[in-house]
Short mmCIF file of C-alpha atoms and ligand atoms in Angstrom, two decimals:
data_model
loop_
_atom_site.label_atom_id
_atom_site.label_comp_id
_atom_site.label_asym_id
_atom_site.label_seq_id
_atom_site.Cartn_x
_atom_site.Cartn_y
_atom_site.Cartn_z
CA MET A 1229 -127.14 -150.02 -15.25
CA ILE A 1230 -129.17 -152.05 -12.77
CA THR A 1231 -127.17 -153.78 -10.03
CA VAL A 1232 -128.40 -157.02 -8.47
CA ALA A 1233 -126.73 -158.90 -5.58
CA MET A 1234 -126.96 -162.61 -4.70
CA VAL A 1235 -127.17 -162.85 -0.92
CA MET A 1236 -127.66 -165.74 1.53
CA GLU A 1237 -125.66 -166.52 4.65
CA LYS A 1238 -125.72 -170.28 4.18
CA GLY A 1239 -123.05 -171.72 1.89
CA GLY A 1240 -123.69 -173.94 -1.12
CA VAL A 1241 -127.24 -172.70 -1.79
CA GLY A 1242 -126.67 -171.59 -5.39
CA LYS A 1243 -125.57 -167.94 -5.15
CA THR A 1244 -122.75 -168.37 -7.65
CA THR A 1245 -124.82 -170.63 -9.92
CA THR A 1246 -127.68 -168.11 -9.92
CA ALA A 1247 -125.30 -165.21 -10.64
CA LEU A 1248 -123.85 -167.15 -13.60
CA GLU A 1249 -127.11 -168.46 -15.05
CA LEU A 1250 -128.85 -165.09 -14.76
CA ALA A 1251 -125.88 -163.47 -16.53
CA PHE A 1252 -125.90 -166.08 -19.32
CA ALA A 1253 -129.68 -165.73 -19.78
CA LEU A 1254 -129.45 -161.92 -19.90
CA ALA A 1255 -126.56 -162.09 -22.37
CA ARG A 1256 -128.72 -164.30 -24.59
CA SER A 1257 -131.34 -161.54 -24.44
CA GLU A 1258 -128.70 -159.14 -25.76
CA LYS A 1259 -128.02 -157.41 -22.43
CA ARG A 1260 -124.45 -156.42 -21.55
CA VAL A 1261 -123.54 -157.76 -18.14
CA LEU A 1262 -120.77 -156.94 -15.69
CA MET A 1263 -120.21 -159.53 -12.97
CA VAL A 1264 -118.33 -158.69 -9.78
CA ASP A 1265 -117.04 -161.54 -7.61
CA LEU A 1266 -116.93 -160.31 -4.03
CA ASP A 1267 -116.35 -163.82 -2.69
CA PRO A 1268 -112.73 -164.62 -1.72
CA GLN A 1269 -113.44 -168.20 -2.94
CA ALA A 1270 -113.35 -166.57 -6.41
CA LYS A 1271 -115.40 -169.15 -8.33
CA LEU A 1272 -117.16 -166.98 -10.91
CA ALA A 1273 -114.16 -166.92 -13.25
CA ASN A 1274 -114.29 -170.74 -13.59
CA GLY A 1275 -117.97 -170.67 -14.46
CA LEU A 1276 -117.29 -168.04 -17.14
CA GLY A 1277 -114.71 -170.22 -18.90
CA LEU A 1278 -111.68 -168.48 -17.39
CA ARG A 1279 -110.27 -171.35 -15.31
CA GLY A 1280 -106.47 -171.09 -15.16
CA GLN A 1281 -106.46 -168.11 -17.53
CA LEU A 1282 -106.07 -165.19 -15.13
CA PRO A 1283 -102.54 -163.91 -14.54
CA ALA A 1284 -101.38 -164.20 -10.91
CA GLN A 1285 -100.28 -160.55 -10.94
CA ARG A 1286 -103.45 -158.77 -11.86
CA THR A 1287 -105.53 -155.84 -10.74
CA THR A 1288 -108.09 -157.09 -8.24
CA LEU A 1289 -111.02 -155.66 -6.34
CA TYR A 1290 -108.56 -155.02 -3.48
CA HIS A 1291 -106.63 -152.58 -5.68
CA VAL A 1292 -109.89 -150.95 -6.79
CA VAL A 1293 -111.32 -150.49 -3.31
CA VAL A 1294 -108.19 -149.96 -1.22
CA GLU A 1295 -105.84 -148.31 -3.70
CA ASP A 1296 -108.36 -146.35 -5.82
CA VAL A 1297 -107.40 -148.11 -9.07
CA PRO A 1298 -110.22 -147.58 -11.64
CA MET A 1299 -112.51 -150.63 -11.74
CA ARG A 1300 -112.19 -150.91 -15.51
CA GLU A 1301 -108.54 -151.98 -15.04
CA ALA A 1302 -109.70 -155.11 -13.19
CA ILE A 1303 -112.23 -156.17 -15.84
CA VAL A 1304 -111.76 -159.26 -18.03
CA SER A 1305 -114.12 -160.59 -20.72
CA SER A 1306 -115.67 -164.03 -20.60
CA PRO A 1307 -114.54 -166.21 -23.52
CA SER A 1308 -117.43 -168.62 -22.91
CA GLU A 1309 -119.60 -169.23 -25.98
CA SER A 1310 -122.62 -168.90 -23.66
CA ALA A 1311 -121.58 -165.30 -22.89
CA HIS A 1312 -122.02 -164.20 -26.54
CA GLY A 1313 -119.24 -161.65 -25.96
CA ARG A 1314 -121.54 -159.73 -23.61
CA ILE A 1315 -120.30 -160.74 -20.14
CA ASP A 1316 -117.37 -159.05 -18.38
CA LEU A 1317 -116.03 -159.89 -14.94
CA VAL A 1318 -114.18 -158.28 -12.08
CA PRO A 1319 -112.71 -161.59 -10.90
CA GLY A 1320 -112.60 -162.63 -7.28
CA HIS A 1321 -109.38 -162.94 -5.32
CA ARG A 1322 -108.32 -164.15 -1.87
CA SER A 1323 -107.32 -160.58 -1.03
CA THR A 1324 -110.95 -159.37 -0.93
CA GLU A 1325 -111.00 -161.02 2.50
CA VAL A 1326 -108.70 -158.32 3.91
CA ILE A 1327 -110.33 -155.28 2.27
CA LYS A 1328 -112.20 -154.31 5.44
CA GLY A 1329 -109.04 -154.33 7.61
CA ALA A 1330 -107.07 -152.41 4.97
CA LEU A 1331 -109.76 -149.70 4.72
CA GLU A 1332 -109.85 -149.40 8.52
CA GLN A 1333 -106.07 -149.01 8.61
CA LYS A 1334 -106.43 -146.21 6.08
CA HIS A 1335 -108.90 -144.60 8.53
CA GLU A 1336 -111.55 -144.66 5.84
CA MET A 1337 -114.62 -143.07 7.45
CA GLU A 1338 -117.25 -145.11 5.59
CA PRO A 1339 -115.55 -148.36 4.50
CA THR A 1340 -118.78 -149.97 3.25
CA GLN A 1341 -119.39 -147.04 0.86
CA VAL A 1342 -116.11 -147.32 -1.04
CA PHE A 1343 -117.16 -150.21 -3.30
CA PRO A 1344 -120.62 -148.69 -4.06
CA ARG A 1345 -118.89 -145.44 -5.06
CA ALA A 1346 -116.42 -147.28 -7.33
CA LEU A 1347 -119.30 -149.14 -9.02
CA GLN A 1348 -121.30 -145.93 -9.51
CA LYS A 1349 -118.24 -144.29 -11.04
CA LEU A 1350 -117.87 -147.20 -13.47
CA ALA A 1351 -121.59 -147.02 -14.35
CA ARG A 1352 -121.22 -143.32 -15.15
CA GLU A 1353 -118.07 -143.80 -17.24
CA GLU A 1354 -118.99 -147.03 -19.06
CA SER A 1355 -122.51 -146.84 -20.38
CA ALA A 1356 -121.95 -150.24 -22.00
CA TYR A 1357 -123.46 -152.32 -19.17
CA ASP A 1358 -127.19 -152.93 -18.73
CA VAL A 1359 -126.84 -155.04 -15.59
CA ALA A 1360 -124.20 -155.61 -12.89
CA ILE A 1361 -124.45 -158.89 -10.95
CA LEU A 1362 -122.67 -159.13 -7.59
CA ASP A 1363 -121.82 -162.58 -6.20
CA CYS A 1364 -121.40 -162.56 -2.41
CA PRO A 1365 -119.67 -164.92 0.03
CA PRO A 1366 -121.61 -167.17 2.43
CA SER A 1367 -121.54 -164.68 5.30
CA LEU A 1368 -123.33 -161.55 6.40
CA GLY A 1369 -120.08 -159.66 6.95
CA PHE A 1370 -118.45 -156.64 5.35
CA LEU A 1371 -118.41 -157.88 1.73
CA THR A 1372 -122.11 -158.75 1.70
CA ILE A 1373 -123.01 -155.47 3.40
CA THR A 1374 -121.01 -153.44 0.89
CA ALA A 1375 -122.70 -155.35 -1.98
CA LEU A 1376 -126.15 -154.57 -0.55
CA LEU A 1377 -125.25 -150.90 -0.31
CA ALA A 1378 -124.13 -150.93 -3.97
CA ALA A 1379 -127.19 -152.80 -5.25
CA ASP A 1380 -130.58 -151.76 -6.63
CA ALA A 1381 -131.98 -155.26 -6.17
CA VAL A 1382 -131.26 -158.45 -4.24
CA ILE A 1383 -132.11 -162.09 -4.92
CA VAL A 1384 -131.92 -164.69 -2.13
CA PRO A 1385 -131.06 -168.14 -3.56
CA MET A 1386 -131.95 -170.76 -1.01
CA LEU A 1387 -132.33 -174.47 -0.42
CA THR A 1388 -135.82 -175.03 0.90
CA HIS A 1389 -134.58 -177.27 3.72
CA GLN A 1390 -134.77 -176.54 7.43
CA GLN A 1391 -131.01 -175.97 7.67
CA ALA A 1392 -131.03 -173.21 5.06
CA TYR A 1393 -134.29 -171.83 6.42
CA ASP A 1394 -132.54 -171.42 9.79
CA SER A 1395 -130.16 -168.92 8.14
CA TYR A 1396 -133.01 -167.10 6.43
CA PRO A 1397 -134.17 -164.74 9.27
CA ASP A 1398 -130.68 -163.30 9.76
CA THR A 1399 -130.23 -162.86 6.00
CA LEU A 1400 -133.61 -161.14 5.72
CA GLU A 1401 -132.86 -158.92 8.71
CA LEU A 1402 -129.60 -157.76 7.11
CA ILE A 1403 -131.41 -157.01 3.84
CA LYS A 1404 -134.07 -154.98 5.69
CA LYS A 1405 -131.34 -153.07 7.51
CA ALA A 1406 -129.54 -152.42 4.21
CA CYS A 1407 -132.82 -151.12 2.70
CA ARG A 1408 -132.89 -148.44 5.41
CA SER A 1409 -129.37 -147.23 4.49
CA ASN A 1410 -129.90 -147.78 0.75
CA PRO A 1411 -133.46 -146.77 -0.18
CA ARG A 1412 -132.92 -147.89 -3.82
CA LEU A 1413 -132.55 -151.51 -2.70
CA LYS A 1414 -135.46 -153.84 -3.47
CA LEU A 1415 -135.77 -157.50 -2.44
CA LEU A 1416 -136.81 -159.14 -5.72
CA GLY A 1417 -137.50 -162.49 -4.11
CA VAL A 1418 -136.32 -165.84 -2.78
CA LEU A 1419 -135.22 -168.42 -5.35
CA PRO A 1420 -135.61 -172.07 -4.25
CA THR A 1421 -132.67 -173.98 -5.75
CA GLN A 1422 -131.87 -177.69 -5.94
CA TYR A 1423 -135.62 -178.15 -5.54
CA ARG A 1424 -137.39 -181.50 -5.23
CA ARG A 1425 -141.12 -181.53 -4.89
CA THR A 1426 -141.41 -182.75 -1.28
CA SER A 1427 -143.82 -181.68 1.44
CA THR A 1428 -140.94 -180.29 3.55
CA GLU A 1429 -139.72 -178.07 0.71
CA ASP A 1430 -143.22 -176.89 -0.17
CA HIS A 1431 -143.83 -176.14 3.51
CA VAL A 1432 -140.72 -173.92 3.67
CA ILE A 1433 -141.86 -172.13 0.49
CA SER A 1434 -145.30 -171.50 1.98
CA LEU A 1435 -143.73 -170.09 5.17
CA ILE A 1436 -141.74 -167.59 3.10
CA GLU A 1437 -144.81 -166.67 1.04
CA GLN A 1438 -146.80 -166.08 4.23
CA GLU A 1439 -144.14 -163.73 5.47
CA LEU A 1440 -143.17 -161.88 2.30
CA GLY A 1441 -146.24 -162.26 0.06
CA ASP A 1442 -147.32 -164.43 -2.86
CA LYS A 1443 -144.94 -163.10 -5.48
CA SER A 1444 -141.92 -163.22 -3.16
CA VAL A 1445 -140.84 -166.73 -4.18
CA PHE A 1446 -139.60 -167.32 -7.72
CA HIS A 1447 -140.43 -170.48 -9.66
CA PRO A 1448 -138.02 -173.11 -8.19
CA VAL A 1449 -134.88 -174.35 -9.93
CA ALA A 1450 -134.99 -178.17 -9.98
CA ILE A 1451 -132.11 -180.22 -8.65
CA SER A 1452 -129.88 -181.56 -11.43
CA ILE A 1453 -126.31 -182.84 -11.61
CA ARG A 1454 -126.12 -180.94 -14.92
CA TYR A 1455 -125.49 -177.67 -13.04
CA THR A 1456 -122.13 -178.79 -11.69
CA GLU A 1457 -121.20 -180.14 -15.12
CA ALA A 1458 -122.15 -176.90 -16.90
CA TYR A 1459 -120.12 -174.88 -14.35
CA THR A 1460 -117.11 -177.15 -14.88
CA GLY A 1461 -117.37 -176.65 -18.64
CA GLY A 1462 -117.73 -172.87 -18.27
CA ILE A 1463 -121.03 -172.80 -20.18
CA SER A 1464 -124.64 -172.05 -19.35
CA ILE A 1465 -127.12 -174.71 -18.30
CA ALA A 1466 -129.28 -173.67 -21.30
CA ASP A 1467 -126.46 -174.54 -23.71
CA TYR A 1468 -125.69 -177.77 -21.85
CA ASP A 1469 -129.10 -179.22 -21.01
CA ALA A 1470 -132.04 -177.06 -22.03
CA LYS A 1471 -134.49 -179.23 -20.07
CA ALA A 1472 -132.74 -178.45 -16.77
CA ALA A 1473 -132.68 -174.73 -17.51
CA GLU A 1474 -136.35 -173.87 -16.96
CA GLY A 1475 -136.01 -172.26 -13.51
CA TYR A 1476 -133.36 -169.81 -14.66
CA GLU A 1477 -135.22 -169.02 -17.91
CA ARG A 1478 -138.18 -167.99 -15.78
CA LEU A 1479 -135.99 -166.03 -13.37
CA ALA A 1480 -134.45 -164.09 -16.26
CA GLU A 1481 -137.91 -163.33 -17.71
CA ARG A 1482 -139.11 -161.97 -14.37
CA PHE A 1483 -135.88 -160.02 -13.95
CA LEU A 1484 -136.18 -158.42 -17.40
CA GLU A 1485 -139.74 -157.33 -16.60
CA THR A 1486 -138.85 -155.94 -13.17
CA MET A 1487 -135.70 -154.25 -14.46
CA GLN A 1488 -137.81 -151.65 -16.25
CA THR A 1489 -139.28 -150.53 -12.93
CA LEU A 1490 -136.03 -150.16 -10.96
CA PRO A 1491 -134.09 -146.92 -10.57
CA ALA A 1492 -130.62 -147.41 -12.08
CA THR A 1493 -127.29 -147.42 -10.17
CA ALA A 1494 -126.08 -144.38 -12.11
N1 ATP B 1705 -130.15 -176.72 -9.24
C1 ATP B 1705 -129.06 -177.38 -8.87
N2 ATP B 1705 -129.07 -178.74 -8.80
C2 ATP B 1705 -127.99 -179.42 -8.38
N3 ATP B 1705 -126.82 -178.87 -8.03
C3 ATP B 1705 -126.73 -177.53 -8.08
C4 ATP B 1705 -127.85 -176.71 -8.49
N4 ATP B 1705 -127.47 -175.42 -8.40
C5 ATP B 1705 -126.20 -175.41 -7.97
N5 ATP B 1705 -125.75 -176.68 -7.78
C6 ATP B 1705 -124.42 -177.10 -7.31
O1 ATP B 1705 -124.39 -176.89 -5.89
C7 ATP B 1705 -123.09 -176.47 -5.48
C8 ATP B 1705 -123.20 -175.15 -4.72
O2 ATP B 1705 -123.68 -174.15 -5.61
P1 ATP B 1705 -123.06 -172.69 -5.62
O3 ATP B 1705 -121.58 -172.74 -5.66
O4 ATP B 1705 -123.77 -171.94 -6.67
O5 ATP B 1705 -123.54 -172.20 -4.18
P2 ATP B 1705 -123.06 -170.89 -3.39
O6 ATP B 1705 -124.24 -170.45 -2.58
O7 ATP B 1705 -122.49 -169.91 -4.32
O8 ATP B 1705 -121.93 -171.49 -2.46
P3 ATP B 1705 -120.93 -170.61 -1.52
O9 ATP B 1705 -121.80 -170.11 -0.42
O10 ATP B 1705 -119.89 -171.58 -1.08
O11 ATP B 1705 -120.40 -169.51 -2.37
C9 ATP B 1705 -122.25 -176.39 -6.75
O12 ATP B 1705 -121.51 -177.57 -6.90
C10 ATP B 1705 -123.29 -176.24 -7.85
O13 ATP B 1705 -122.83 -176.72 -9.09
MG1 MG B 1706 -120.65 -168.92 -4.24
#
């Protein structure tokens, strides 16, 4: 199982959309995908066709990380036709927000390592998954750090506007720091989302390429209202509007190639 995290401090840049569309594209390529929603906003379930379908009393990531409940007890399957029966989810929940405090109260010595250990255990026990995709909140706090320590790869979805670019150095710094603690971690690249071909956006892309190298920026995902509509319907952009799906098709192709070269989570 290869684990990839979606990380960017700025909100609304397409982390959740990228997590969903990569999962749908991989499922179409016959990969089995586990998604883990580390964001207390808990939006992944909606995008996977599970809106209003999760019981209020359910096992959440909080129970897994704080109370040592096996991760498989928190897993639900996506009923979306775009998932082809190959996408499972550990849904998000408000309570993930308080995981850090709860682990500290338990005097856990390495709180950020608890989630990576739980994911490794699942990977060892359930050989069914080819890829795990972690969706992170718009912050560089505990939940994003723990995701980076659990991951083999990280993708940075980003609007190529000045405002998002302002958050980019701190995000990159955190990823570099995480690479020192987690030598498996590889920055796969920056994904421009909601892209319009303007000189400002192309300038931001060239700045990133200068810093990280030519292949560091994925082919951009064009701006399209269709993304919000596909999310609302709980289906993939490819099944909703194939023309708008090009950026994510290309991302999935690159990911499938690179996947072969990455050391697995377990
Ligand atoms: N290529 C696109 N074109 C237009 N709208 C898009 C595109 N990608 C995503 N969106 C829309 O932009 C909004 C923000 O996207 P998304 O929720 O994926 O960002 P996020 O980084 O996960 O946000 P947060 O930081 O709050 O978790 C959503 O309404 C989504 O449908
Ligand atoms: Mg999100």
